[in-house]
Tab-separated table of C-alpha atoms in Angstrom:
chain	number	residue	atom	x	y	z
A	28	MET	CA	40.098	72.921	-156.305
A	29	HIS	CA	36.835	72.127	-159.043
A	30	THR	CA	35.076	71.522	-156.099
A	31	SER	CA	35.660	74.676	-154.242
A	32	ARG	CA	35.341	77.294	-157.623
A	33	HIS	CA	32.216	75.072	-157.701
A	34	HIS	CA	30.745	75.863	-154.607
A	35	HIS	CA	31.905	79.623	-155.523
A	36	ARG	CA	30.178	80.000	-157.707
A	37	GLY	CA	26.308	78.018	-156.896
A	38	SER	CA	26.693	81.371	-154.155
A	39	ARG	CA	27.068	83.918	-155.284
A	40	PRO	CA	23.560	83.941	-157.304
A	41	ARG	CA	21.987	82.793	-154.504
A	42	THR	CA	23.363	86.001	-151.724
A	43	ALA	CA	22.132	88.028	-154.434
A	44	VAL	CA	19.289	86.894	-155.217
A	45	ARG	CA	18.440	87.316	-151.094
A	46	ALA	CA	19.975	90.583	-151.254
A	47	LEU	CA	17.552	91.612	-153.940
A	48	SER	CA	14.139	89.660	-151.713
A	49	GLY	CA	15.397	91.186	-149.030
A	50	LEU	CA	15.161	95.499	-151.034
A	51	PHE	CA	12.350	94.633	-152.200
A	52	LEU	CA	10.462	93.432	-149.453
A	53	ALA	CA	11.774	96.299	-147.431
A	54	THR	CA	10.173	99.076	-150.679
A	55	VAL	CA	7.359	96.864	-150.150
A	56	LEU	CA	6.968	97.398	-146.782
A	57	ALA	CA	7.845	101.244	-146.476
A	58	LEU	CA	5.155	102.027	-149.383
A	59	THR	CA	2.208	100.472	-147.661
A	60	GLY	CA	3.336	101.925	-144.432
A	61	CYS	CA	3.318	105.635	-146.737
A	62	THR	CA	0.551	104.029	-147.866
A	63	SER	CA	-1.487	103.139	-144.327
A	64	GLY	CA	-0.476	106.381	-143.178
A	65	GLY	CA	-2.356	108.589	-145.178
A	66	GLY	CA	-5.427	106.610	-145.757
A	67	ASP	CA	-5.964	107.243	-142.443
A	68	GLY	CA	-5.606	110.762	-141.685
A	69	GLY	CA	-6.952	110.809	-144.194
A	70	GLY	CA	-10.549	108.879	-143.028
A	71	ASP	CA	-9.441	110.865	-139.810
A	72	ASP	CA	-10.796	114.369	-141.641
A	73	LYS	CA	-13.470	112.921	-143.402
A	74	ALA	CA	-14.863	111.215	-139.792
A	75	ALA	CA	-14.334	114.508	-138.588
A	76	GLY	CA	-15.631	116.353	-140.664
A	77	ALA	CA	-19.346	113.936	-141.208
A	78	GLY	CA	-19.445	114.017	-137.713
A	79	ASP	CA	-19.126	117.776	-137.114
A	80	ARG	CA	-22.350	117.298	-139.967
A	81	ALA	CA	-24.137	114.713	-138.255
A	82	ALA	CA	-23.742	116.671	-135.495
A	83	ALA	CA	-25.194	120.162	-136.606
A	84	LEU	CA	-27.179	118.261	-138.025
A	85	GLU	CA	-29.302	115.963	-135.509
A	86	GLY	CA	-27.260	117.909	-132.222
A	87	PRO	CA	-25.626	121.530	-133.406
A	88	LYS	CA	-25.562	123.545	-130.082
A	89	ASP	CA	-24.954	120.604	-127.810
A	90	ALA	CA	-21.986	121.077	-131.137
A	91	ALA	CA	-21.279	124.543	-130.107
A	92	GLY	CA	-20.987	122.912	-126.478
A	93	ALA	CA	-18.253	120.609	-128.253
A	94	GLN	CA	-16.736	123.157	-129.756
A	95	ALA	CA	-16.155	125.811	-127.567
A	96	GLY	CA	-15.037	123.572	-124.543
A	97	LYS	CA	-12.141	122.091	-126.668
A	98	PRO	CA	-8.831	122.485	-124.470
A	99	GLY	CA	-8.359	124.924	-127.088
A	100	GLY	CA	-10.996	126.845	-127.037
A	101	ARG	CA	-11.225	129.855	-126.348
A	102	LYS	CA	-11.935	130.585	-122.087
A	103	PRO	CA	-15.003	133.458	-122.092
A	104	PRO	CA	-13.665	136.578	-120.037
A	105	LYS	CA	-14.815	136.469	-116.736
A	106	PRO	CA	-15.850	139.977	-115.260
A	107	THR	CA	-13.947	141.578	-112.634
A	108	GLY	CA	-14.915	142.898	-109.296
A	109	THR	CA	-18.564	142.495	-107.729
A	110	HIS	CA	-22.059	144.159	-110.089
A	111	VAL	CA	-24.399	145.045	-107.860
A	112	ILE	CA	-28.007	146.512	-108.295
A	113	ARG	CA	-28.674	148.899	-106.143
A	114	THR	CA	-32.872	150.790	-105.700
A	115	ALA	CA	-34.341	152.741	-103.453
A	116	THR	CA	-37.503	154.892	-102.265
A	117	LEU	CA	-37.854	157.966	-100.759
A	118	THR	CA	-41.354	159.148	-98.936
A	119	VAL	CA	-40.565	163.263	-98.539
A	120	ARG	CA	-43.009	165.897	-97.494
A	121	VAL	CA	-41.673	169.204	-97.949
A	122	LYS	CA	-43.851	172.834	-98.608
A	123	ASP	CA	-43.385	172.882	-102.822
A	124	VAL	CA	-43.764	170.786	-104.130
A	125	PRO	CA	-42.780	171.488	-107.694
A	126	GLU	CA	-39.860	173.581	-106.111
A	127	ALA	CA	-38.207	170.362	-104.303
A	128	VAL	CA	-38.927	167.898	-107.652
A	129	ALA	CA	-36.769	170.922	-109.902
A	130	ASP	CA	-34.244	170.469	-106.747
A	131	ALA	CA	-34.010	167.036	-108.170
A	132	ARG	CA	-34.301	166.954	-110.533
A	133	ALA	CA	-30.374	169.230	-110.135
A	134	ALA	CA	-29.295	166.495	-108.339
A	135	ALA	CA	-30.111	163.885	-110.611
A	136	GLU	CA	-28.302	165.631	-113.404
A	137	ASP	CA	-25.503	167.090	-111.450
A	138	ALA	CA	-24.385	163.794	-110.208
A	139	GLY	CA	-24.488	162.604	-114.250
A	140	GLY	CA	-27.830	160.718	-114.384
A	141	ILE	CA	-30.723	161.265	-116.032
A	142	VAL	CA	-34.607	161.913	-114.704
A	143	GLY	CA	-37.321	158.932	-115.689
A	144	ASN	CA	-41.129	158.677	-115.583
A	145	GLU	CA	-42.148	161.823	-113.404
A	146	SER	CA	-45.981	161.739	-113.093
A	147	THR	CA	-47.856	164.168	-110.598
A	148	SER	CA	-51.559	164.838	-108.565
A	149	ARG	CA	-53.925	166.062	-105.853
A	150	ASP	CA	-55.636	164.130	-103.602
A	151	ASP	CA	-59.171	164.925	-102.147
A	152	GLU	CA	-57.589	167.504	-100.278
A	153	GLY	CA	-56.050	170.052	-102.762
A	154	ARG	CA	-52.565	168.796	-101.762
A	155	GLU	CA	-49.880	168.009	-104.216
A	156	ARG	CA	-48.387	164.883	-105.101
A	157	SER	CA	-45.286	163.483	-106.825
A	158	ARG	CA	-43.445	160.678	-107.978
A	159	VAL	CA	-40.035	160.851	-109.883
A	160	VAL	CA	-37.545	158.294	-111.233
A	161	LEU	CA	-34.277	158.918	-110.973
A	162	ARG	CA	-30.819	157.096	-112.506
A	163	VAL	CA	-27.904	158.044	-111.486
A	164	PRO	CA	-24.313	156.404	-111.620
A	165	GLN	CA	-23.225	153.927	-109.101
A	166	ASP	CA	-20.368	155.649	-107.492
A	167	LYS	CA	-22.954	158.970	-106.619
A	168	TYR	CA	-25.638	157.082	-105.777
A	169	GLU	CA	-24.958	157.858	-101.463
A	170	ASP	CA	-25.063	161.010	-102.170
A	171	VAL	CA	-28.251	161.952	-103.569
A	172	LEU	CA	-29.906	160.170	-100.969
A	173	LYS	CA	-28.846	163.013	-99.330
A	174	SER	CA	-29.590	165.210	-101.199
A	175	LEU	CA	-33.144	163.824	-101.626
A	176	GLU	CA	-33.502	163.226	-97.446
A	177	GLY	CA	-32.947	166.826	-96.983
A	178	THR	CA	-35.542	168.234	-99.360
A	179	GLY	CA	-37.329	167.592	-96.798
A	180	ARG	CA	-39.543	165.564	-93.739
A	181	LEU	CA	-38.115	162.177	-94.821
A	182	LEU	CA	-42.010	159.488	-94.229
A	183	ASP	CA	-40.089	156.940	-95.779
A	184	ARG	CA	-36.968	155.022	-96.386
A	185	GLU	CA	-36.357	151.509	-98.411
A	186	ALA	CA	-33.072	150.502	-100.030
A	187	LYS	CA	-31.662	147.641	-101.715
A	188	ALA	CA	-28.252	146.152	-103.030
A	189	GLN	CA	-28.693	142.468	-105.652
A	190	ASP	CA	-25.579	140.564	-105.697
A	191	VAL	CA	-25.344	139.583	-109.752
A	192	THR	CA	-22.467	138.822	-110.425
A	193	ASP	CA	-22.802	135.475	-110.775
A	194	GLN	CA	-25.298	136.034	-113.214
A	195	VAL	CA	-23.625	138.238	-115.149
A	196	VAL	CA	-20.812	135.899	-115.689
A	197	ASP	CA	-22.867	132.679	-116.837
A	198	VAL	CA	-23.947	136.024	-119.799
A	199	GLU	CA	-21.154	136.579	-120.216
A	200	SER	CA	-20.139	132.444	-120.789
A	201	ARG	CA	-23.499	131.646	-123.109
A	202	VAL	CA	-22.444	134.471	-125.124
A	203	THR	CA	-18.892	133.359	-125.890
A	204	SER	CA	-20.508	130.043	-126.424
A	205	GLN	CA	-23.402	131.029	-128.446
A	206	ARG	CA	-21.288	133.456	-130.834
A	207	ALA	CA	-19.583	130.404	-131.319
A	208	SER	CA	-22.503	127.965	-131.896
A	209	VAL	CA	-23.374	130.827	-134.569
A	210	THR	CA	-19.406	131.262	-136.228
A	211	ARG	CA	-19.507	126.655	-136.747
A	212	VAL	CA	-23.015	126.094	-138.303
A	213	ARG	CA	-21.875	129.213	-140.548
A	214	GLU	CA	-19.001	127.243	-141.733
A	215	LEU	CA	-20.910	124.678	-142.304
A	216	MET	CA	-23.079	125.931	-144.427
A	217	ASP	CA	-20.210	126.986	-147.450
A	218	LYS	CA	-18.918	123.641	-146.776
A	219	ALA	CA	-22.509	121.855	-146.956
A	220	THR	CA	-23.243	120.423	-150.485
A	221	LYS	CA	-27.136	119.578	-150.618
A	222	LEU	CA	-30.090	121.565	-150.100
A	223	SER	CA	-31.188	119.579	-147.175
A	224	ASP	CA	-28.439	120.354	-145.432
A	225	VAL	CA	-28.269	124.035	-146.663
A	226	VAL	CA	-32.472	124.222	-145.591
A	227	THR	CA	-31.838	123.047	-141.746
A	228	LEU	CA	-28.628	124.756	-141.495
A	229	GLU	CA	-30.434	128.230	-142.181
A	230	GLY	CA	-33.244	127.036	-139.464
A	231	GLU	CA	-30.294	125.835	-137.039
A	232	LEU	CA	-28.162	129.523	-138.398
A	233	SER	CA	-31.921	131.722	-137.218
A	234	THR	CA	-32.141	130.193	-133.991
A	235	ARG	CA	-28.641	130.515	-132.931
A	236	GLN	CA	-28.720	134.016	-133.863
A	237	ALA	CA	-32.203	134.834	-132.155
A	238	ASP	CA	-30.570	132.828	-129.063
A	239	LEU	CA	-27.997	135.379	-129.193
A	240	GLU	CA	-29.578	138.248	-129.606
A	241	SER	CA	-31.446	137.585	-126.597
A	242	LEU	CA	-28.254	136.846	-124.711
A	243	LEU	CA	-27.095	140.223	-125.105
A	244	ALA	CA	-29.958	142.240	-124.361
A	245	GLN	CA	-29.792	140.356	-120.897
A	246	ARG	CA	-26.319	141.858	-121.093
A	247	ALA	CA	-26.644	144.312	-121.749
A	248	SER	CA	-29.748	144.986	-119.575
A	249	LEU	CA	-27.709	143.657	-116.186
A	250	LYS	CA	-25.066	146.151	-117.950
A	251	ASP	CA	-27.386	149.192	-117.607
A	252	ARG	CA	-28.590	148.411	-114.053
A	253	THR	CA	-25.241	147.531	-112.316
A	254	ASN	CA	-24.074	150.798	-113.852
A	255	MET	CA	-26.729	152.997	-113.156
A	256	ALA	CA	-28.556	152.509	-109.567
A	257	THR	CA	-32.429	153.394	-109.505
A	258	ILE	CA	-34.531	156.233	-106.481
A	259	THR	CA	-38.379	156.121	-106.211
A	260	LEU	CA	-38.674	159.658	-105.726
A	261	SER	CA	-42.695	160.173	-103.240
A	262	LEU	CA	-42.887	163.741	-103.358
A	263	THR	CA	-46.692	165.616	-100.601
A	264	GLU	CA	-47.096	168.643	-99.773
A	265	SER	CA	-47.235	169.130	-95.940
A	266	ALA	CA	-50.565	169.169	-94.599
A	267	ARG	CA	-49.394	171.963	-92.118
A	268	GLU	CA	-49.081	174.861	-95.182
A	269	THR	CA	-52.562	174.717	-95.758
A	270	ALA	CA	-54.125	175.329	-92.611
A	271	GLU	CA	-51.157	177.700	-91.308
A	272	GLY	CA	-51.487	179.668	-95.269
A	273	GLY	CA	-52.904	182.496	-94.153
A	274	ASP	CA	-56.572	183.330	-93.456
A	275	ASP	CA	-58.611	181.900	-95.452
A	276	THR	CA	-61.982	181.534	-92.987
A	277	THR	CA	-65.667	183.129	-95.354
A	278	PHE	CA	-68.049	184.982	-94.132
A	279	GLY	CA	-69.839	181.760	-94.686
A	280	ASP	CA	-67.247	179.377	-92.501
A	281	ALA	CA	-67.826	181.630	-90.008
A	282	LEU	CA	-72.064	181.742	-90.388
A	283	THR	CA	-71.560	177.758	-90.011
A	284	GLY	CA	-69.288	177.748	-86.932
A	285	GLY	CA	-71.636	180.775	-85.646
A	286	TRP	CA	-74.728	178.392	-86.047
A	287	ASP	CA	-72.895	174.871	-84.478
A	288	ALA	CA	-71.913	176.486	-81.952
A	289	PHE	CA	-75.604	177.799	-81.429
A	290	VAL	CA	-77.613	174.592	-82.390
A	291	THR	CA	-75.215	172.571	-79.922
A	292	GLY	CA	-75.376	174.887	-76.439
A	293	LEU	CA	-79.958	174.961	-77.290
A	294	ARG	CA	-79.644	171.292	-77.513
A	295	TRP	CA	-77.479	171.278	-74.076
A	296	ILE	CA	-80.642	173.680	-72.760
A	297	VAL	CA	-83.060	171.138	-73.862
A	298	ILE	CA	-80.961	168.210	-72.291
A	299	ALA	CA	-81.153	169.629	-68.877
A	300	LEU	CA	-84.361	171.044	-68.692
A	301	ALA	CA	-85.188	167.811	-69.534
A	302	ALA	CA	-83.178	166.444	-66.906
A	303	VAL	CA	-84.416	169.020	-63.575
A	304	LEU	CA	-88.507	168.955	-65.597
A	305	PRO	CA	-90.022	166.541	-62.880
A	306	PHE	CA	-89.334	168.050	-60.161
A	307	ALA	CA	-89.750	171.249	-61.202
A	308	ALA	CA	-93.300	169.838	-61.978
A	309	THR	CA	-93.272	167.894	-58.764
A	310	ALA	CA	-91.936	171.408	-55.903
A	311	ALA	CA	-95.525	173.297	-57.591
A	312	LEU	CA	-97.631	170.411	-57.280
A	313	LEU	CA	-96.692	170.892	-53.549
A	314	LEU	CA	-96.646	174.721	-53.910
A	315	LEU	CA	-100.315	174.871	-55.099
A	316	LEU	CA	-101.593	172.101	-52.559
A	317	TRP	CA	-99.987	174.017	-49.367
A	318	LEU	CA	-101.896	176.849	-51.207
A	319	ARG	CA	-105.117	175.577	-51.631
A	320	TRP	CA	-105.175	174.845	-47.648
A	321	ALA	CA	-103.839	178.433	-46.253
A	322	ARG	CA	-106.788	180.185	-48.544
A	323	ARG	CA	-109.528	177.256	-46.529
A	324	LYS	CA	-107.585	178.063	-43.387
A	325	GLN	CA	-108.085	181.498	-43.103
A	326	GLY	CA	-111.605	181.836	-44.293
A	327	ASP	CA	-111.837	179.426	-41.057
A	328	ASN	CA	-110.177	181.884	-39.345
A	329	ALA	CA	-111.767	184.683	-39.850
A	330	PRO	CA	-114.968	186.683	-38.142
């Protein structure tokens, strides 16, 4: 009994020590895990910040592309429909050029368009010529073309259609990416603490903003050319109008024409005489010899 009781007394302290040791070890492991987890998160944030900063300073454009290409990033919207640039060139002969120009201007304005460049000149024969550039909406393009062709006699027509849908999509995508790039550089500038980093980021921001403005100008140009068709109209005065316009012949013109006819007739007479002259000279010589012979014979026969 004494031995058993002594054994129970010795085992209880050991059990308590083991329990306390296990509890202490579990606490240490838990604290170590929390510290390690917090340390890893802070390290990731610092590494990410350093990576973004390095990308902005060493390769800002690649960093912007990576930001725009993230799975969670915003994708640029794709334009719907087909984008086509339409241009046409017409050459029309009309009776009255100023009146035809006025009709063309009215046709463009009625369709919701505008009149661009306009020039007028005269050729060596005094005929008037005009060249007018018209900008009309795409949906009114064919109607305006038919109206312009009906102003006179159509001499030449050339129409072109250029599909720029892929170009429009590409420019839209580049604009979206460039805007995200500019925003990213501004965020890095707000976080920068070193003067050298601020100066570098300011230079990169200026470059990216200039690129963005260039892309916006390209997008505006494409939008204008796809929304409005361009028609170049060349008008020339009919040559028949000058010939049939009235009796413009003067006395000097008639005198000149008569003199030209007289000289032409005299030239033909001289040519005819030159052709006949050898034969006439030969006939006259023969006639003279015959007369002499006849007179001599008559004198010999006289009593």
